[in-house]
Structures are given as C-alpha cells and as structure tokens.
Amino acid sequence: MAKAKNPFIYGGRVAGETFCNRQKEIKELLSDIEAKQHVILFSQRRFGKTSLVWRVLSEARKNGVIPIYVDIYPVSSLAEFIELYAKAIAEALSGYEKAMKLLKGLFSRLYLSMGLDAMGNPQWNVGFDRNRESESLDEVLMTFEAYLKSTKKAGVVVFDEFQQISETNGNKMEAHLRTAIQTHEHVSYIFVGSRKHLLQDIFSNPNRPFYRSGKIFPLGKISSEEFASFIRERFGSAKTAISEKTINAVLEATEIHPYYTQYLCHILYDIAEGTRIREEDIPKALDLLISREATAYMNTWDLLTLRQRQALVSLADTNPGESPFRPEALQRFGMSQPAVMMRALNSLLEKDLVDKENGNYQITDVFFKRWIRTYISQAPPSP
Ligand SMILES: Nc1ncnc2c1ncn2[C@@H]1O[C@H](COP(=O)(O)OP(=O)(O)OP(=O)(O)O)[C@@H](O)[C@H]1O
Ligand SMILES: [Mg+2]
C-alpha cells in the first residue's frame, strides 16, 4: 500500500492543521491590534513569524479589521516600496464596496489601473512621478488611514522583513514612515523581521526615527508539550505511531526550533519502514538533514574570517554557562587577549550568527552549530 502524503511541512508559511498552537501570541497580537499598539515582532530565521502573523490577520479580519500584508524583502528602492505598498492597499480594499472610488479620490499623485500579469491573472498597476518620490511616499502612507477614517473601520498593516528598510534609503524612509504612523488613529502596524541586530538598531537607537515607537515582541519557542502533541497528531493523521520517548528525543535534537522540528519529522516519516517511527532512526535522519542544509552552511562559512570561524568553533564546543573567554578556549586558537575573541564575537553578533542573552553567547542556528561540531570542530581551522 502506498504511503500517505508526508504530514510535515518545512519552509514557507504553514496554516491550518500544519500550524501548531501559538494561542498566547495570537491573543496578545489581537489585543495589540485592537489597542492600536504598534509591535515589532522578531525572532531568528524560520521560527514562525510569517505563519503567525497570517494567522493573526485572518482572525483580525473575522473581528471586522481590514488586514494588509506587505513583504518588503524584495524591495531595494523607495520607488519599489511605494509601488508594492500601493498595490497591497489596492488588493486589500478591492473586495470592499466603493473602496476603489474612494481610493482613486485619495490618490492624487499615484494612479492605479487594473491589468493582467504574465499568467493572465488580474493585477494592479501603480504609477507615479519618479521626480516626486517623497510626496508619493507620503501619499501612499496616508491612504489606508484616510480610507479607514472615512469609512469608520479599523485596519492593521504588517511589514514583513522590515529590516530591509535599512538597506533601502533607510533614514529617509524611516523618518517619513515614523511621522505618518504617529498620526494614525485607525491602523495598527506590525513590523516583522529576523535580523535582531538590525531591528534593534532601528527601534532602540535614540538617533533613529523609530526609536521606541512600538512594543518589542521577541517570538519565543512553542512549548514542548504543545509541539509534542502536534507531532503525535500529525504522524497519527498519516497512520503512523511514535512513542513519547522518541518525540522527546526529536525535540531535544532540534531544541524545539519549528522549522527543523518539522524537517526532522518529515525525514523520519520518509525513511520509516512500516507504520512506526523508531528512535534508532533519529541519528540517520539528523545526518540527512544536515547534509541537505550543508551548502547553505558552507556558503555562510566561506564568507567568514579566520577569527570569526575560530570563535564559532569555540562556541560550538562551549557548554551552557561556560565563558567563551576561559583561558583554554583562548589558548586553543592562540588568542593572546580576550579582546581578540570579543572582536570576533561582536562581528558575529552583528551578522546575527551569534546571539547574546543574559550575558551568554550562543550560536543562533541550532543546526549550524551541529554542522560545525560534526564537520569542522574535529579539524579546527588553525592560524
Ligand atoms: N506554529 C508553527 N507550527 C508548526 N510549524 C511551524 C510553526 N511556525 C513555523 N513552523 C515551521 O517553520 C517554517 C517556517 O515558518 P515561517 O515561514 O512562518 O517562519 P519565519 O520566521 O517567517 O521564517 P523567515 O525567517 O524565513 O521569514 C514552516 O515552514 C514550518 O515548518
Ligand atoms: Mg517570514
């Protein structure tokens, strides 16, 4: 008999039965939206930010709030931002009665038209005078608020991959955006991103326009109990059994990282013979996972300096609670001063490859750490 479709999904947004829990976060974000509290939601990569905000937006819609989602990852100029956001507004409002007429009235610099994309699907086209970017930016930023005000509705805007803004004419865009949202009474904004370092600078640096302009919301782990029952149910939906002990071993290996947990379960399901997952298969599944991700790790590794690599190897071999500045760690790579290690760690923090919490340094990505331990640490790079 053919196997049922693999019940685990890794990569991209998950929804419905492939989305686990996050009840607390959903509730909190919904009440922030209601209170018009702007939020900065961040976590390391592939931790579930996008899936969570989509879920929140669909709940908000049920409460009568109009949601707009904009992923600014592909944006590399002010003009592209204006265009993308104007399109997102037009799309979000296109289902509402009289909205288009109102929109056209609100736009004086921008103009909208409906066309067809390469696949023949309808899509909005946006045009504006490229010599008047600032004015067009201000116009697009006030449009949604003005629409909501005149229709007495509430709205929420998500800017995903928001750190991209600092790569895109950063300060100018930030200043305009900040001025606009400060005066908005009908929209709440959620800024989402994975580059903790860049985001913290945008929102916590007194010299930048966004200083303290929203609530910082670090997205934490899903509880191990919730994830354990999710895993059991997902395997169950494909008529496959897994013991409590094996589930715990999976969660221990992935440190409950959502993407890696789904990935590992996906592989375990693929390699299982019969209808039971065996704990003995975990090491093989881990090897497979690491070998599939290895190219990405190598690409990251290749861009690092020798000192940065040494600091990572050292951290990969550092037990929780141990200092990376302990003498034997420094001696291992001939670092004459703690300052040498400090410099390397600081540059890794800036790249978000290392995270520092309560004074403890750790490698952000659990499987990057595992890859370093398995493939690099055995033959450490020497000066
Ligand atoms: N609540 C969840 N339940 C189950 N799996 C999840 C959950 N959230 C995330 N995942 C897993 O993590 C993967 C990435 O999720 P998502 O794209 O939402 O994360 P992200 O933080 O937005 O990632 P990125 O940093 O790449 O933007 C999903 O494909 C899924 O495998
Ligand atoms: Mg995302």
Short mmCIF file of C-alpha atoms in Angstrom, two decimals, residues 3-383:
data_model
loop_
_atom_site.label_atom_id
_atom_site.label_comp_id
_atom_site.label_asym_id
_atom_site.label_seq_id
_atom_site.Cartn_x
_atom_site.Cartn_y
_atom_site.Cartn_z
CA LYS A 3 2.30 5.69 1.96
CA ALA A 4 0.07 8.64 2.83
CA LYS A 5 1.35 12.11 1.92
CA ASN A 6 4.03 13.35 4.27
CA PRO A 7 2.20 15.28 7.03
CA PHE A 8 5.15 17.58 7.86
CA ILE A 9 5.90 20.80 6.03
CA TYR A 10 9.13 22.72 6.32
CA GLY A 11 9.83 26.04 4.65
CA GLY A 12 7.26 28.68 3.81
CA ARG A 13 4.13 29.67 5.64
CA VAL A 14 2.16 26.97 7.42
CA ALA A 15 -1.55 27.18 8.17
CA GLY A 16 -4.48 25.04 9.29
CA GLU A 17 -3.52 21.68 10.75
CA THR A 18 0.15 22.17 9.84
CA PHE A 19 0.30 25.19 12.19
CA CYS A 20 0.94 24.39 15.84
CA ASN A 21 -0.67 26.38 18.60
CA ARG A 22 0.75 29.85 19.39
CA GLN A 23 -2.57 30.63 21.13
CA LYS A 24 -0.96 33.00 23.60
CA GLU A 25 0.84 35.00 20.92
CA ILE A 26 -2.28 35.16 18.73
CA LYS A 27 -4.31 36.52 21.62
CA GLU A 28 -1.69 39.08 22.55
CA LEU A 29 -1.27 40.34 19.00
CA LEU A 30 -5.03 40.60 18.51
CA SER A 31 -5.34 42.72 21.60
CA ASP A 32 -2.42 44.89 20.44
CA ILE A 33 -4.23 45.41 17.14
CA GLU A 34 -7.37 46.40 18.96
CA ALA A 35 -5.43 48.83 21.17
CA LYS A 36 -3.62 50.29 18.10
CA GLN A 37 -0.36 49.32 19.72
CA HIS A 38 2.41 49.08 17.16
CA VAL A 39 4.50 45.93 17.52
CA ILE A 40 7.99 44.86 16.49
CA LEU A 41 7.88 41.07 16.18
CA PHE A 42 11.18 39.33 15.74
CA SER A 43 12.93 36.00 16.07
CA GLN A 44 15.70 34.11 14.40
CA ARG A 45 15.07 32.80 10.89
CA ARG A 46 12.32 30.27 10.24
CA PHE A 47 10.82 30.46 13.68
CA GLY A 48 7.26 31.01 12.52
CA LYS A 49 6.82 34.79 12.30
CA THR A 50 5.13 34.90 8.91
CA SER A 51 2.84 31.96 9.68
CA LEU A 52 1.86 33.57 12.96
CA VAL A 53 1.04 36.98 11.50
CA TRP A 54 -1.04 35.46 8.70
CA ARG A 55 -2.99 33.56 11.30
CA VAL A 56 -3.45 36.74 13.33
CA LEU A 57 -4.55 38.69 10.24
CA SER A 58 -7.18 36.11 9.40
CA GLU A 59 -8.53 36.26 12.97
CA ALA A 60 -8.46 40.07 12.88
CA ARG A 61 -10.47 40.02 9.66
CA LYS A 62 -13.15 37.99 11.44
CA ASN A 63 -13.30 40.82 14.00
CA GLY A 64 -14.01 43.33 11.24
CA VAL A 65 -10.46 44.68 10.98
CA ILE A 66 -9.08 45.15 7.46
CA PRO A 67 -5.67 43.50 7.15
CA ILE A 68 -2.82 44.40 4.78
CA TYR A 69 0.29 42.27 4.49
CA VAL A 70 3.40 43.57 2.73
CA ASP A 71 6.60 41.56 2.42
CA ILE A 72 9.31 44.11 1.75
CA TYR A 73 12.09 41.59 1.29
CA PRO A 74 12.32 42.16 -2.48
CA VAL A 75 12.33 45.96 -2.13
CA SER A 76 15.57 47.70 -2.98
CA SER A 77 14.47 51.27 -3.58
CA LEU A 78 11.99 53.85 -2.36
CA ALA A 79 10.10 53.66 -5.64
CA GLU A 80 9.68 49.91 -5.28
CA PHE A 81 8.36 50.33 -1.77
CA ILE A 82 5.79 52.90 -2.90
CA GLU A 83 4.64 50.63 -5.69
CA LEU A 84 4.48 47.49 -3.57
CA TYR A 85 2.57 49.15 -0.75
CA ALA A 86 0.12 50.91 -3.09
CA LYS A 87 -0.61 47.58 -4.76
CA ALA A 88 -1.08 45.85 -1.42
CA ILE A 89 -3.58 48.54 -0.38
CA ALA A 90 -5.47 48.26 -3.66
CA GLU A 91 -5.60 44.48 -3.39
CA ALA A 92 -6.72 44.54 0.22
CA LEU A 93 -9.50 47.00 -0.49
CA SER A 94 -10.63 45.67 -3.84
CA GLY A 95 -13.25 43.46 -2.19
CA TYR A 96 -14.86 46.40 -0.41
CA GLU A 97 -17.73 48.34 -1.82
CA LYS A 98 -16.95 51.88 -3.00
CA ALA A 99 -13.33 51.37 -1.96
CA MET A 100 -11.88 51.82 -5.41
CA LYS A 101 -13.74 55.04 -5.98
CA LEU A 102 -12.57 56.31 -2.63
CA LEU A 103 -9.03 55.15 -3.31
CA LYS A 104 -8.85 56.95 -6.59
CA GLY A 105 -10.08 60.04 -4.82
CA LEU A 106 -7.39 59.66 -2.18
CA PHE A 107 -4.60 59.23 -4.68
CA SER A 108 -3.67 62.46 -6.35
CA ARG A 109 -0.05 61.73 -7.22
CA LEU A 110 -0.36 58.00 -7.68
CA TYR A 111 -2.59 56.42 -10.27
CA LEU A 112 -3.96 52.94 -10.30
CA SER A 113 -5.04 50.70 -13.11
CA MET A 114 -6.01 47.08 -13.41
CA GLY A 115 -4.09 44.93 -15.87
CA LEU A 116 -3.11 41.31 -16.42
CA ASP A 117 0.13 39.69 -15.34
CA ALA A 118 2.19 37.30 -17.48
CA MET A 119 -0.06 34.40 -16.46
CA GLY A 120 -3.19 36.33 -17.39
CA ASN A 121 -4.22 36.97 -13.79
CA PRO A 122 -5.61 40.37 -12.89
CA GLN A 123 -3.16 42.65 -11.12
CA TRP A 124 -2.91 46.28 -10.08
CA ASN A 125 -0.50 48.61 -11.78
CA VAL A 126 0.70 51.68 -9.96
CA GLY A 127 2.28 54.73 -11.47
CA PHE A 128 3.70 57.93 -10.04
CA ASP A 129 6.04 60.76 -10.88
CA ARG A 130 9.57 59.49 -10.15
CA ASN A 131 10.73 63.05 -9.57
CA ARG A 132 8.33 63.39 -6.67
CA GLU A 133 9.18 60.35 -4.61
CA SER A 134 8.87 61.93 -1.18
CA GLU A 135 5.41 63.30 -1.89
CA SER A 136 4.30 59.98 -3.37
CA LEU A 137 5.65 58.15 -0.34
CA ASP A 138 3.68 60.43 1.98
CA GLU A 139 0.58 59.90 -0.09
CA VAL A 140 0.76 56.12 -0.04
CA LEU A 141 1.47 56.16 3.69
CA MET A 142 -1.64 58.20 4.49
CA THR A 143 -4.01 56.40 2.11
CA PHE A 144 -5.09 53.46 4.26
CA GLU A 145 -5.60 55.65 7.33
CA ALA A 146 -7.68 58.11 5.30
CA TYR A 147 -9.79 55.30 3.88
CA LEU A 148 -10.42 53.81 7.32
CA LYS A 149 -11.26 57.20 8.78
CA SER A 150 -13.84 57.95 6.14
CA THR A 151 -15.44 54.51 6.41
CA LYS A 152 -15.09 54.29 10.21
CA LYS A 153 -13.26 51.00 10.07
CA ALA A 154 -10.12 49.66 11.74
CA GLY A 155 -7.08 48.25 9.97
CA VAL A 156 -3.78 46.52 10.54
CA VAL A 157 -0.67 46.62 8.37
CA VAL A 158 2.13 44.07 8.57
CA PHE A 159 5.51 44.94 7.11
CA ASP A 160 7.35 41.62 6.91
CA GLU A 161 11.16 41.51 6.63
CA PHE A 162 11.12 45.07 7.88
CA GLN A 163 14.89 45.22 8.44
CA GLN A 164 15.12 45.52 4.68
CA ILE A 165 14.16 49.14 5.18
CA SER A 166 17.61 49.98 6.49
CA GLU A 167 19.06 48.72 3.23
CA THR A 168 16.65 50.89 1.27
CA ASN A 169 17.27 54.54 1.68
CA GLY A 170 16.97 53.81 5.39
CA ASN A 171 16.81 57.07 7.24
CA LYS A 172 14.61 58.94 4.79
CA MET A 173 12.07 56.15 4.58
CA GLU A 174 12.13 55.63 8.33
CA ALA A 175 11.57 59.33 9.00
CA HIS A 176 8.56 59.51 6.66
CA LEU A 177 7.08 56.28 7.94
CA ARG A 178 7.53 57.32 11.54
CA THR A 179 5.87 60.69 11.03
CA ALA A 180 2.97 59.05 9.23
CA ILE A 181 2.23 56.29 11.68
CA GLN A 182 2.45 58.62 14.66
CA THR A 183 -0.64 60.43 13.48
CA HIS A 184 -2.62 57.33 12.50
CA GLU A 185 -5.57 56.50 14.71
CA HIS A 186 -7.21 53.70 12.74
CA VAL A 187 -4.29 51.49 11.81
CA SER A 188 -2.00 49.39 13.94
CA TYR A 189 1.34 48.38 12.49
CA ILE A 190 3.26 45.17 12.99
CA PHE A 191 6.90 45.23 11.94
CA VAL A 192 8.32 41.75 11.45
CA GLY A 193 11.88 40.65 10.90
CA SER A 194 14.59 38.14 11.60
CA ARG A 195 17.68 40.31 11.84
CA LYS A 196 17.52 41.03 15.54
CA HIS A 197 20.57 43.21 15.36
CA LEU A 198 19.28 45.45 12.56
CA LEU A 199 15.80 45.67 14.04
CA GLN A 200 17.05 46.51 17.48
CA ASP A 201 19.06 49.31 15.98
CA ILE A 202 16.04 50.68 14.13
CA PHE A 203 13.84 50.67 17.23
CA SER A 204 16.25 51.09 20.12
CA ASN A 205 18.77 53.61 18.84
CA PRO A 206 17.88 57.10 20.11
CA ASN A 207 19.37 58.61 16.95
CA ARG A 208 16.96 56.85 14.63
CA PRO A 209 13.42 57.96 13.80
CA PHE A 210 11.75 54.77 15.03
CA TYR A 211 13.24 54.97 18.50
CA ARG A 212 10.75 53.45 20.95
CA SER A 213 7.87 53.61 18.53
CA GLY A 214 6.41 50.22 19.28
CA LYS A 215 6.32 47.26 21.58
CA ILE A 216 9.23 44.87 21.19
CA PHE A 217 7.87 41.33 20.88
CA PRO A 218 10.50 38.59 20.70
CA LEU A 219 8.81 35.45 19.39
CA GLY A 220 9.72 32.59 21.70
CA LYS A 221 9.62 28.84 21.41
CA ILE A 222 6.47 26.80 21.15
CA SER A 223 6.15 24.83 24.40
CA SER A 224 7.50 21.30 24.23
CA GLU A 225 4.14 19.87 25.40
CA GLU A 226 2.27 21.64 22.59
CA PHE A 227 4.80 20.64 19.98
CA ALA A 228 4.83 17.05 21.26
CA SER A 229 1.09 16.68 20.84
CA PHE A 230 1.29 18.38 17.43
CA ILE A 231 3.90 15.82 16.31
CA ARG A 232 1.84 12.90 17.60
CA GLU A 233 -1.28 14.16 15.84
CA ARG A 234 0.49 14.82 12.55
CA PHE A 235 2.02 11.32 12.49
CA GLY A 236 -1.35 9.97 13.57
CA SER A 237 -3.04 11.67 10.61
CA ALA A 238 -0.76 9.57 8.37
CA LYS A 239 -1.50 6.40 10.38
CA THR A 240 1.98 6.31 11.88
CA ALA A 241 2.80 5.75 15.54
CA ILE A 242 5.56 7.44 17.54
CA SER A 243 6.39 6.96 21.21
CA GLU A 244 6.59 9.75 23.76
CA LYS A 245 10.27 8.97 24.23
CA THR A 246 11.03 9.32 20.52
CA ILE A 247 9.12 12.61 20.34
CA ASN A 248 11.17 13.93 23.24
CA ALA A 249 14.38 12.86 21.51
CA VAL A 250 13.29 14.76 18.38
CA LEU A 251 12.54 17.91 20.34
CA GLU A 252 15.81 17.64 22.18
CA ALA A 253 17.75 17.35 18.93
CA THR A 254 16.01 20.35 17.34
CA GLU A 255 15.82 22.43 20.52
CA ILE A 256 12.14 22.90 19.52
CA HIS A 257 13.08 25.05 16.53
CA PRO A 258 9.83 24.87 14.49
CA TYR A 259 11.37 24.59 11.02
CA TYR A 260 13.97 22.00 11.99
CA THR A 261 11.42 20.05 14.00
CA GLN A 262 9.07 19.77 11.03
CA TYR A 263 12.04 18.99 8.80
CA LEU A 264 13.34 16.20 11.01
CA CYS A 265 9.85 14.69 11.38
CA HIS A 266 9.44 14.90 7.61
CA ILE A 267 12.60 12.87 7.09
CA LEU A 268 11.71 10.40 9.84
CA TYR A 269 8.40 9.78 8.13
CA ASP A 270 10.10 9.33 4.75
CA ILE A 271 12.65 6.81 5.95
CA ALA A 272 10.32 4.85 8.25
CA GLU A 273 9.64 1.31 7.24
CA GLY A 274 6.17 0.36 8.31
CA THR A 275 3.85 2.40 10.47
CA ARG A 276 6.05 3.15 13.46
CA ILE A 277 8.80 5.75 13.92
CA ARG A 278 11.83 4.27 15.65
CA GLU A 279 14.11 6.25 17.93
CA GLU A 280 17.12 4.48 16.34
CA ASP A 281 16.33 6.28 13.08
CA ILE A 282 16.95 9.72 14.57
CA PRO A 283 20.75 9.84 14.01
CA LYS A 284 20.31 8.85 10.36
CA ALA A 285 17.58 11.49 9.92
CA LEU A 286 19.82 14.11 11.53
CA ASP A 287 22.66 13.25 9.14
CA LEU A 288 20.33 13.54 6.18
CA LEU A 289 19.01 16.89 7.36
CA ILE A 290 22.49 18.31 7.87
CA SER A 291 23.74 17.06 4.54
CA ARG A 292 20.79 18.73 2.78
CA GLU A 293 21.42 22.03 4.52
CA ALA A 294 25.22 21.83 4.28
CA THR A 295 25.52 24.01 1.17
CA ALA A 296 23.86 26.90 2.96
CA TYR A 297 26.15 26.47 5.98
CA MET A 298 29.22 26.29 3.76
CA ASN A 299 28.20 29.47 1.95
CA THR A 300 27.93 31.26 5.27
CA TRP A 301 31.22 29.76 6.47
CA ASP A 302 33.09 30.80 3.33
CA LEU A 303 32.28 34.46 3.96
CA LEU A 304 33.78 34.49 7.45
CA THR A 305 37.27 35.50 8.56
CA LEU A 306 39.55 33.02 10.26
CA ARG A 307 39.00 34.63 13.67
CA GLN A 308 35.23 34.53 13.23
CA ARG A 309 35.41 30.83 12.32
CA GLN A 310 37.58 30.12 15.33
CA ALA A 311 35.13 31.92 17.59
CA LEU A 312 32.27 29.82 16.18
CA VAL A 313 34.17 26.55 16.64
CA SER A 314 34.96 27.60 20.17
CA LEU A 315 31.31 28.46 20.88
CA ALA A 316 30.11 25.21 19.36
CA ASP A 317 32.27 23.41 21.91
CA THR A 318 31.30 25.65 24.82
CA ASN A 319 28.86 24.17 27.33
CA PRO A 320 25.94 26.29 28.54
CA GLY A 321 27.09 28.58 31.32
CA GLU A 322 30.77 28.35 30.35
CA SER A 323 32.54 31.53 29.31
CA PRO A 324 33.90 31.80 25.76
CA PHE A 325 36.74 33.82 27.30
CA ARG A 326 38.03 31.00 29.53
CA PRO A 327 41.81 30.65 29.16
CA GLU A 328 41.82 27.24 27.43
CA ALA A 329 39.32 28.49 24.83
CA LEU A 330 41.56 31.47 24.03
CA GLN A 331 44.72 29.35 24.01
CA ARG A 332 43.19 26.81 21.63
CA PHE A 333 43.45 29.29 18.77
CA GLY A 334 46.35 31.35 20.05
CA MET A 335 44.23 34.34 21.01
CA SER A 336 46.60 36.33 23.17
CA GLN A 337 43.90 38.59 24.64
CA PRO A 338 40.20 38.22 25.44
CA ALA A 339 39.75 41.29 23.21
CA VAL A 340 40.57 39.17 20.16
CA MET A 341 37.69 36.80 20.97
CA MET A 342 35.48 39.78 21.83
CA ARG A 343 36.05 41.40 18.45
CA ALA A 344 35.22 38.19 16.62
CA LEU A 345 32.08 37.63 18.73
CA ASN A 346 30.92 41.21 18.18
CA SER A 347 31.17 40.88 14.43
CA LEU A 348 29.26 37.57 14.61
CA LEU A 349 26.59 39.27 16.72
CA GLU A 350 26.24 41.92 14.05
CA LYS A 351 25.68 39.22 11.47
CA ASP A 352 23.14 37.56 13.80
CA LEU A 353 25.08 34.31 13.57
CA VAL A 354 25.61 34.56 17.30
CA ASP A 355 23.09 35.68 19.87
CA LYS A 356 23.77 37.06 23.33
CA GLU A 357 21.24 36.67 26.07
CA ASN A 358 21.78 37.43 29.75
CA GLY A 359 25.50 37.67 29.06
CA ASN A 360 25.62 34.20 27.44
CA TYR A 361 26.79 33.83 23.87
CA GLN A 362 25.40 31.10 21.66
CA ILE A 363 25.27 30.16 18.01
CA THR A 364 21.86 31.30 16.79
CA ASP A 365 21.05 28.42 14.46
CA VAL A 366 20.99 25.04 16.23
CA PHE A 367 21.82 23.06 13.12
CA PHE A 368 24.60 25.38 12.02
CA LYS A 369 26.05 24.65 15.46
CA ARG A 370 25.57 20.92 14.93
CA TRP A 371 27.22 21.15 11.49
CA ILE A 372 30.22 22.97 12.96
CA ARG A 373 30.52 20.35 15.68
CA THR A 374 30.26 17.45 13.26
CA TYR A 375 32.29 18.63 10.30
CA ILE A 376 34.55 21.46 11.43
CA SER A 377 35.29 21.11 15.09
CA GLN A 378 37.07 17.76 14.58
CA ALA A 379 39.62 19.53 12.39
CA PRO A 380 39.59 23.07 13.68
CA PRO A 381 40.87 25.89 11.49
CA SER A 382 44.33 26.91 12.70
CA PRO A 383 46.06 30.27 12.32
#
